[in-house]
Amino acid sequence: MQRGSDRLSVHRDDEMKHELQGLLRSGRPTRSQEWNDPEPTAEDDPEVWGGPVAPGGSRASLETVRLELARLLGRGSFPARPGELIRALRRRNAPDTLIEALEELPPKARYANVQELAKELTHTARSARENRA
């Protein structure tokens, strides 16, 4: 049974699969012209994936921590105390390192938004790093 929306025939599909088999099996480029290969990543390219961002980590700037918190918490979680935020993060399966960082905050503090929380987390992580040094 042939579908009317196919752009290629069954024979052309098989031919294209056969052309790609060498590339898929080898795990490396199979072209003879180097200019036709995809470029490797450069040193200054942004990281695509490197795991969760947590305060105190090597990649933990104010912006990255704020983005991670905003992604997990949203606006509805604020204003709140650290205990409430920890429960919200656990419900959303947040990384343990982020929850542990919130557990170090003073329990009576109240945060109006993600910006305030991220500032406090990065400041706390920075001062803990300086105390260890």
CSV table of N, CA and C in Angstrom, one decimal:
chain,number,residue,atom,x,y,z
A,1,MET,N,0.8,-1.2,0.0
A,1,MET,CA,0.0,0.0,0.0
A,1,MET,C,0.9,1.2,0.0
A,2,GLN,N,0.7,2.1,-0.9
A,2,GLN,CA,1.5,3.3,-1.0
A,2,GLN,C,0.7,4.5,-0.5
A,3,ARG,N,1.5,5.3,0.3
A,3,ARG,CA,0.8,6.6,0.8
A,3,ARG,C,1.0,7.7,-0.2
A,4,GLY,N,0.1,8.5,-0.3
A,4,GLY,CA,0.2,9.6,-1.3
A,4,GLY,C,1.1,10.7,-0.9
A,5,SER,N,1.5,10.8,0.4
A,5,SER,CA,2.4,11.9,0.8
A,5,SER,C,3.8,11.6,0.8
A,6,ASP,N,4.2,10.4,0.3
A,6,ASP,CA,5.7,10.1,0.2
A,6,ASP,C,6.3,10.9,-0.9
A,7,ARG,N,7.5,11.5,-0.5
A,7,ARG,CA,8.2,12.2,-1.5
A,7,ARG,C,9.1,11.3,-2.3
A,8,LEU,N,9.5,10.2,-1.7
A,8,LEU,CA,10.5,9.3,-2.3
A,8,LEU,C,9.9,7.9,-2.4
A,9,SER,N,10.4,7.2,-3.4
A,9,SER,CA,9.8,5.8,-3.5
A,9,SER,C,10.5,4.9,-2.5
A,10,VAL,N,10.0,3.7,-2.4
A,10,VAL,CA,10.5,2.7,-1.5
A,10,VAL,C,12.0,2.3,-2.0
A,11,HIS,N,12.2,2.3,-3.2
A,11,HIS,CA,13.6,2.0,-3.7
A,11,HIS,C,14.6,3.1,-3.4
A,12,ARG,N,14.1,4.3,-3.4
A,12,ARG,CA,15.0,5.4,-3.1
A,12,ARG,C,15.3,5.4,-1.6
A,13,ASP,N,14.3,5.1,-0.8
A,13,ASP,CA,14.5,5.0,0.7
A,13,ASP,C,15.6,3.9,1.0
A,14,ASP,N,15.5,2.8,0.3
A,14,ASP,CA,16.5,1.7,0.6
A,14,ASP,C,17.9,2.1,0.1
A,15,GLU,N,17.9,2.9,-1.0
A,15,GLU,CA,19.2,3.4,-1.5
A,15,GLU,C,19.8,4.3,-0.5
A,16,MET,N,19.0,5.2,0.1
A,16,MET,CA,19.5,6.2,1.0
A,16,MET,C,20.0,5.5,2.3
A,17,LYS,N,19.3,4.5,2.8
A,17,LYS,CA,19.7,3.7,4.0
A,17,LYS,C,21.0,3.0,3.7
A,18,HIS,N,21.2,2.5,2.5
A,18,HIS,CA,22.5,1.8,2.2
A,18,HIS,C,23.6,2.9,2.2
A,19,GLU,N,23.4,4.1,1.7
A,19,GLU,CA,24.4,5.1,1.7
A,19,GLU,C,24.8,5.5,3.1
A,20,LEU,N,23.9,5.5,4.0
A,20,LEU,CA,24.2,5.9,5.4
A,20,LEU,C,24.8,4.8,6.3
A,21,GLN,N,24.7,3.6,5.8
A,21,GLN,CA,25.2,2.5,6.7
A,21,GLN,C,26.7,2.6,7.1
A,22,GLY,N,27.5,3.0,6.2
A,22,GLY,CA,29.0,3.2,6.5
A,22,GLY,C,29.2,4.2,7.6
A,23,LEU,N,28.5,5.3,7.5
A,23,LEU,CA,28.6,6.4,8.5
A,23,LEU,C,28.1,5.9,9.9
A,24,LEU,N,27.0,5.2,9.9
A,24,LEU,CA,26.4,4.8,11.1
A,24,LEU,C,27.2,3.7,11.8
A,25,ARG,N,27.8,2.8,11.0
A,25,ARG,CA,28.6,1.7,11.6
A,25,ARG,C,29.9,2.2,12.1
A,26,SER,N,30.6,3.1,11.3
A,26,SER,CA,31.9,3.5,11.6
A,26,SER,C,32.0,4.4,12.9
A,27,GLY,N,31.0,5.2,13.1
A,27,GLY,CA,31.1,6.2,14.2
A,27,GLY,C,32.0,7.4,13.9
A,28,ARG,N,32.4,7.6,12.7
A,28,ARG,CA,33.3,8.7,12.3
A,28,ARG,C,32.9,9.1,10.9
A,29,PRO,N,33.3,10.3,10.5
A,29,PRO,CA,33.0,10.7,9.1
A,29,PRO,C,33.6,9.8,8.1
A,30,THR,N,32.9,9.6,7.0
A,30,THR,CA,33.3,8.7,5.9
A,30,THR,C,33.6,9.4,4.6
A,31,ARG,N,33.5,10.7,4.6
A,31,ARG,CA,33.7,11.4,3.4
A,31,ARG,C,35.2,11.6,3.0
A,32,SER,N,35.5,11.6,1.8
A,32,SER,CA,36.9,11.7,1.4
A,32,SER,C,37.4,13.2,1.3
A,33,GLN,N,36.4,14.1,1.2
A,33,GLN,CA,36.8,15.5,1.2
A,33,GLN,C,36.6,16.0,2.7
A,34,GLU,N,37.7,16.5,3.2
A,34,GLU,CA,37.7,17.0,4.6
A,34,GLU,C,36.8,18.2,4.8
A,35,TRP,N,36.7,19.1,3.8
A,35,TRP,CA,35.8,20.3,3.9
A,35,TRP,C,34.4,19.9,4.1
A,36,ASN,N,34.0,18.7,3.7
A,36,ASN,CA,32.6,18.3,3.8
A,36,ASN,C,32.2,17.7,5.1
A,37,ASP,N,33.2,17.5,6.0
A,37,ASP,CA,32.9,17.0,7.3
A,37,ASP,C,32.4,18.0,8.3
A,38,PRO,N,31.6,17.7,9.3
A,38,PRO,CA,31.1,18.7,10.2
A,38,PRO,C,32.3,19.2,11.1
A,39,GLU,N,32.2,20.4,11.5
A,39,GLU,CA,33.3,21.0,12.3
A,39,GLU,C,33.3,20.5,13.7
A,40,PRO,N,34.4,20.3,14.3
A,40,PRO,CA,34.4,20.0,15.8
A,40,PRO,C,34.0,21.2,16.6
A,41,THR,N,33.7,21.0,17.8
A,41,THR,CA,33.4,22.2,18.7
A,41,THR,C,34.6,23.0,19.0
A,42,ALA,N,34.5,24.2,19.2
A,42,ALA,CA,35.6,25.1,19.5
A,42,ALA,C,35.6,25.3,21.0
A,43,GLU,N,36.7,25.8,21.5
A,43,GLU,CA,36.9,26.0,22.9
A,43,GLU,C,35.9,27.0,23.5
A,44,ASP,N,35.5,28.0,22.7
A,44,ASP,CA,34.7,29.1,23.2
A,44,ASP,C,33.2,28.8,22.9
A,45,ASP,N,32.9,27.6,22.4
A,45,ASP,CA,31.5,27.3,22.1
A,45,ASP,C,30.8,27.1,23.5
A,46,PRO,N,29.5,27.5,23.6
A,46,PRO,CA,28.8,27.3,24.8
A,46,PRO,C,28.5,25.8,25.1
A,47,GLU,N,28.5,25.4,26.4
A,47,GLU,CA,28.2,24.0,26.7
A,47,GLU,C,26.8,23.7,26.4
A,48,VAL,N,26.6,22.6,25.8
A,48,VAL,CA,25.2,22.2,25.5
A,48,VAL,C,24.6,21.4,26.6
A,49,TRP,N,25.4,20.6,27.3
A,49,TRP,CA,24.9,19.9,28.4
A,49,TRP,C,26.0,19.6,29.4
A,50,GLY,N,25.9,19.8,30.6
A,50,GLY,CA,26.9,19.6,31.5
A,50,GLY,C,26.4,19.2,32.9
A,51,GLY,N,25.1,18.8,33.0
A,51,GLY,CA,24.5,18.4,34.2
A,51,GLY,C,23.8,19.6,34.9
A,52,PRO,N,23.3,19.4,36.1
A,52,PRO,CA,22.6,20.5,36.7
A,52,PRO,C,23.5,21.6,37.2
A,53,VAL,N,23.0,22.8,37.2
A,53,VAL,CA,23.8,23.9,37.8
A,53,VAL,C,23.4,24.1,39.2
A,54,ALA,N,24.4,24.1,40.1
A,54,ALA,CA,24.1,24.3,41.5
A,54,ALA,C,25.1,25.3,42.1
A,55,PRO,N,24.6,26.1,43.1
A,55,PRO,CA,25.5,27.1,43.7
A,55,PRO,C,26.8,26.4,44.2
A,56,GLY,N,27.9,27.1,44.0
A,56,GLY,CA,29.2,26.6,44.5
A,56,GLY,C,29.9,25.8,43.4
A,57,GLY,N,29.3,25.4,42.4
A,57,GLY,CA,29.9,24.7,41.3
A,57,GLY,C,30.8,25.6,40.4
A,58,SER,N,31.5,25.0,39.5
A,58,SER,CA,32.4,25.8,38.7
A,58,SER,C,31.7,26.7,37.7
A,59,ARG,N,30.5,26.3,37.3
A,59,ARG,CA,29.7,27.1,36.3
A,59,ARG,C,28.6,27.9,37.0
A,60,ALA,N,28.6,28.0,38.3
A,60,ALA,CA,27.5,28.7,39.0
A,60,ALA,C,27.7,30.2,39.1
A,61,SER,N,27.2,30.9,38.1
A,61,SER,CA,27.2,32.3,38.1
A,61,SER,C,25.8,32.7,38.6
A,62,LEU,N,25.6,33.9,38.9
A,62,LEU,CA,24.2,34.4,39.3
A,62,LEU,C,23.2,34.1,38.3
A,63,GLU,N,23.5,34.3,37.0
A,63,GLU,CA,22.6,34.1,35.9
A,63,GLU,C,22.2,32.6,35.8
A,64,THR,N,23.2,31.7,35.8
A,64,THR,CA,22.9,30.3,35.6
A,64,THR,C,22.1,29.8,36.8
A,65,VAL,N,22.4,30.2,38.0
A,65,VAL,CA,21.6,29.7,39.2
A,65,VAL,C,20.2,30.2,39.1
A,66,ARG,N,20.1,31.5,38.8
A,66,ARG,CA,18.7,32.1,38.6
A,66,ARG,C,17.9,31.4,37.6
A,67,LEU,N,18.5,31.1,36.4
A,67,LEU,CA,17.8,30.4,35.4
A,67,LEU,C,17.3,29.0,35.8
A,68,GLU,N,18.2,28.3,36.5
A,68,GLU,CA,17.9,27.0,37.0
A,68,GLU,C,16.7,27.0,38.0
A,69,LEU,N,16.8,28.0,38.9
A,69,LEU,CA,15.7,28.1,39.9
A,69,LEU,C,14.4,28.5,39.3
A,70,ALA,N,14.5,29.5,38.3
A,70,ALA,CA,13.2,29.9,37.6
A,70,ALA,C,12.6,28.8,36.8
A,71,ARG,N,13.5,27.9,36.3
A,71,ARG,CA,13.0,26.8,35.5
A,71,ARG,C,12.2,25.8,36.4
A,72,LEU,N,12.7,25.6,37.6
A,72,LEU,CA,12.2,24.6,38.5
A,72,LEU,C,11.0,25.2,39.4
A,73,LEU,N,11.1,26.5,39.8
A,73,LEU,CA,10.1,27.0,40.7
A,73,LEU,C,9.0,27.8,40.1
A,74,GLY,N,9.3,28.7,39.2
A,74,GLY,CA,8.3,29.5,38.6
A,74,GLY,C,7.9,30.6,39.5
A,75,ARG,N,6.9,31.5,39.1
A,75,ARG,CA,6.5,32.6,39.9
A,75,ARG,C,5.6,32.3,41.1
A,76,GLY,N,4.9,31.2,40.9
A,76,GLY,CA,3.9,30.9,41.9
A,76,GLY,C,4.5,30.5,43.3
A,77,SER,N,5.7,30.2,43.3
A,77,SER,CA,6.4,29.7,44.6
A,77,SER,C,6.8,30.8,45.5
A,78,PHE,N,6.7,32.1,45.0
A,78,PHE,CA,7.2,33.2,45.8
A,78,PHE,C,6.0,34.1,46.2
A,79,PRO,N,6.2,34.8,47.3
A,79,PRO,CA,7.3,34.9,48.3
A,79,PRO,C,7.2,33.6,49.2
A,80,ALA,N,8.4,33.2,49.7
A,80,ALA,CA,8.5,31.9,50.4
A,80,ALA,C,9.7,31.9,51.3
A,81,ARG,N,9.7,31.0,52.3
A,81,ARG,CA,10.8,30.7,53.1
A,81,ARG,C,11.6,29.5,52.5
A,82,PRO,N,12.8,29.3,52.9
A,82,PRO,CA,13.6,28.2,52.4
A,82,PRO,C,12.9,26.8,52.5
A,83,GLY,N,12.3,26.6,53.6
A,83,GLY,CA,11.6,25.3,53.8
A,83,GLY,C,10.5,25.0,52.8
A,84,GLU,N,9.7,26.1,52.5
A,84,GLU,CA,8.7,26.0,51.4
A,84,GLU,C,9.3,25.7,50.0
A,85,LEU,N,10.4,26.4,49.8
A,85,LEU,CA,11.1,26.3,48.5
A,85,LEU,C,11.7,24.9,48.3
A,86,ILE,N,12.3,24.4,49.4
A,86,ILE,CA,12.9,23.0,49.4
A,86,ILE,C,11.8,22.0,49.1
A,87,ARG,N,10.6,22.1,49.7
A,87,ARG,CA,9.5,21.2,49.4
A,87,ARG,C,9.1,21.3,47.9
A,88,ALA,N,9.0,22.5,47.4
A,88,ALA,CA,8.6,22.7,46.0
A,88,ALA,C,9.7,22.1,45.1
A,89,LEU,N,11.0,22.3,45.4
A,89,LEU,CA,12.0,21.7,44.6
A,89,LEU,C,12.0,20.2,44.6
A,90,ARG,N,11.7,19.6,45.8
A,90,ARG,CA,11.6,18.2,45.9
A,90,ARG,C,10.5,17.6,45.0
A,91,ARG,N,9.4,18.3,45.0
A,91,ARG,CA,8.2,17.9,44.2
A,91,ARG,C,8.5,17.9,42.7
A,92,ARG,N,9.4,18.8,42.3
A,92,ARG,CA,9.8,18.9,40.9
A,92,ARG,C,11.1,18.2,40.6
A,93,ASN,N,11.5,17.3,41.5
A,93,ASN,CA,12.7,16.5,41.3
A,93,ASN,C,14.0,17.3,41.0
A,94,ALA,N,14.2,18.3,41.7
A,94,ALA,CA,15.4,19.1,41.5
A,94,ALA,C,16.6,18.4,41.9
A,95,PRO,N,17.8,18.8,41.4
A,95,PRO,CA,19.1,18.2,41.8
A,95,PRO,C,19.3,18.3,43.3
A,96,ASP,N,19.9,17.3,43.9
A,96,ASP,CA,20.2,17.3,45.3
A,96,ASP,C,21.1,18.4,45.7
A,97,THR,N,22.1,18.8,44.9
A,97,THR,CA,23.0,19.9,45.2
A,97,THR,C,22.3,21.2,45.4
A,98,LEU,N,21.2,21.4,44.6
A,98,LEU,CA,20.5,22.7,44.7
A,98,LEU,C,19.7,22.7,46.0
A,99,ILE,N,19.1,21.5,46.3
A,99,ILE,CA,18.3,21.4,47.6
A,99,ILE,C,19.2,21.6,48.8
A,100,GLU,N,20.4,21.0,48.7
A,100,GLU,CA,21.4,21.1,49.8
A,100,GLU,C,21.8,22.6,50.0
A,101,ALA,N,21.9,23.3,48.9
A,101,ALA,CA,22.3,24.7,49.0
A,101,ALA,C,21.2,25.5,49.7
A,102,LEU,N,19.9,25.2,49.4
A,102,LEU,CA,18.8,25.9,50.1
A,102,LEU,C,18.8,25.5,51.6
A,103,GLU,N,19.1,24.3,51.9
A,103,GLU,CA,19.1,23.9,53.3
A,103,GLU,C,20.1,24.7,54.2
A,104,GLU,N,21.1,25.3,53.6
A,104,GLU,CA,22.1,26.1,54.3
A,104,GLU,C,21.7,27.5,54.6
A,105,LEU,N,20.6,27.9,54.0
A,105,LEU,CA,20.1,29.3,54.2
A,105,LEU,C,19.4,29.4,55.5
A,106,PRO,N,19.4,30.6,56.1
A,106,PRO,CA,18.7,30.8,57.4
A,106,PRO,C,17.2,30.5,57.2
A,107,PRO,N,16.6,29.7,58.1
A,107,PRO,CA,15.2,29.3,58.0
A,107,PRO,C,14.2,30.4,58.1
A,108,LYS,N,14.5,31.5,58.8
A,108,LYS,CA,13.6,32.6,59.0
A,108,LYS,C,13.6,33.6,57.8
A,109,ALA,N,14.5,33.4,56.9
A,109,ALA,CA,14.6,34.4,55.8
A,109,ALA,C,13.4,34.2,54.9
A,110,ARG,N,13.0,35.3,54.2
A,110,ARG,CA,11.9,35.2,53.2
A,110,ARG,C,12.3,35.8,51.9
A,111,TYR,N,12.1,35.1,50.8
A,111,TYR,CA,12.5,35.6,49.5
A,111,TYR,C,11.3,36.0,48.7
A,112,ALA,N,11.4,37.2,48.1
A,112,ALA,CA,10.2,37.7,47.3
A,112,ALA,C,10.2,37.1,45.9
A,113,ASN,N,11.4,36.8,45.3
A,113,ASN,CA,11.4,36.3,44.0
A,113,ASN,C,12.7,35.5,43.7
A,114,VAL,N,12.8,35.0,42.5
A,114,VAL,CA,14.0,34.2,42.2
A,114,VAL,C,15.3,34.9,42.2
A,115,GLN,N,15.3,36.2,41.8
A,115,GLN,CA,16.5,37.0,41.9
A,115,GLN,C,17.1,37.1,43.3
A,116,GLU,N,16.2,37.4,44.3
A,116,GLU,CA,16.7,37.5,45.6
A,116,GLU,C,17.3,36.1,46.1
A,117,LEU,N,16.6,35.1,45.8
A,117,LEU,CA,17.1,33.7,46.2
A,117,LEU,C,18.4,33.4,45.5
A,118,ALA,N,18.5,33.7,44.2
A,118,ALA,CA,19.8,33.4,43.5
A,118,ALA,C,20.9,34.2,44.0
A,119,LYS,N,20.7,35.5,44.4
A,119,LYS,CA,21.7,36.3,44.9
A,119,LYS,C,22.2,35.7,46.3
A,120,GLU,N,21.3,35.3,47.1
A,120,GLU,CA,21.6,34.8,48.4
A,120,GLU,C,22.4,33.5,48.3
A,121,LEU,N,22.0,32.6,47.3
A,121,LEU,CA,22.6,31.3,47.1
A,121,LEU,C,24.0,31.5,46.6
A,122,THR,N,24.2,32.4,45.6
A,122,THR,CA,25.6,32.5,45.1
A,122,THR,C,26.5,33.2,46.1
A,123,HIS,N,25.9,34.2,46.9
A,123,HIS,CA,26.7,34.8,47.9
A,123,HIS,C,27.1,33.8,49.0
A,124,THR,N,26.2,33.0,49.4
A,124,THR,CA,26.5,32.0,50.5
A,124,THR,C,27.5,31.0,50.0
A,125,ALA,N,27.4,30.5,48.7
A,125,ALA,CA,28.3,29.6,48.1
A,125,ALA,C,29.7,30.2,48.0
A,126,ARG,N,29.8,31.5,47.6
A,126,ARG,CA,31.0,32.2,47.5
A,126,ARG,C,31.7,32.3,48.8
A,127,SER,N,31.0,32.7,49.9
A,127,SER,CA,31.6,32.9,51.2
A,127,SER,C,32.0,31.6,51.8
A,128,ALA,N,31.3,30.5,51.5
A,128,ALA,CA,31.7,29.1,52.0
A,128,ALA,C,33.0,28.7,51.3
A,129,ARG,N,33.1,29.0,50.0
A,129,ARG,CA,34.4,28.7,49.3
A,129,ARG,C,35.5,29.5,49.8
A,130,GLU,N,35.3,30.8,50.2
A,130,GLU,CA,36.4,31.6,50.7
A,130,GLU,C,36.8,31.1,52.1
A,131,ASN,N,35.9,30.7,52.9
A,131,ASN,CA,36.2,30.2,54.2
A,131,ASN,C,37.0,28.9,54.2
A,132,ARG,N,36.8,28.1,53.2
A,132,ARG,CA,37.6,26.8,53.0
A,132,ARG,C,39.0,27.1,52.6
A,133,ALA,N,39.2,28.2,51.8
A,133,ALA,CA,40.5,28.5,51.3
A,133,ALA,C,41.4,29.2,52.3
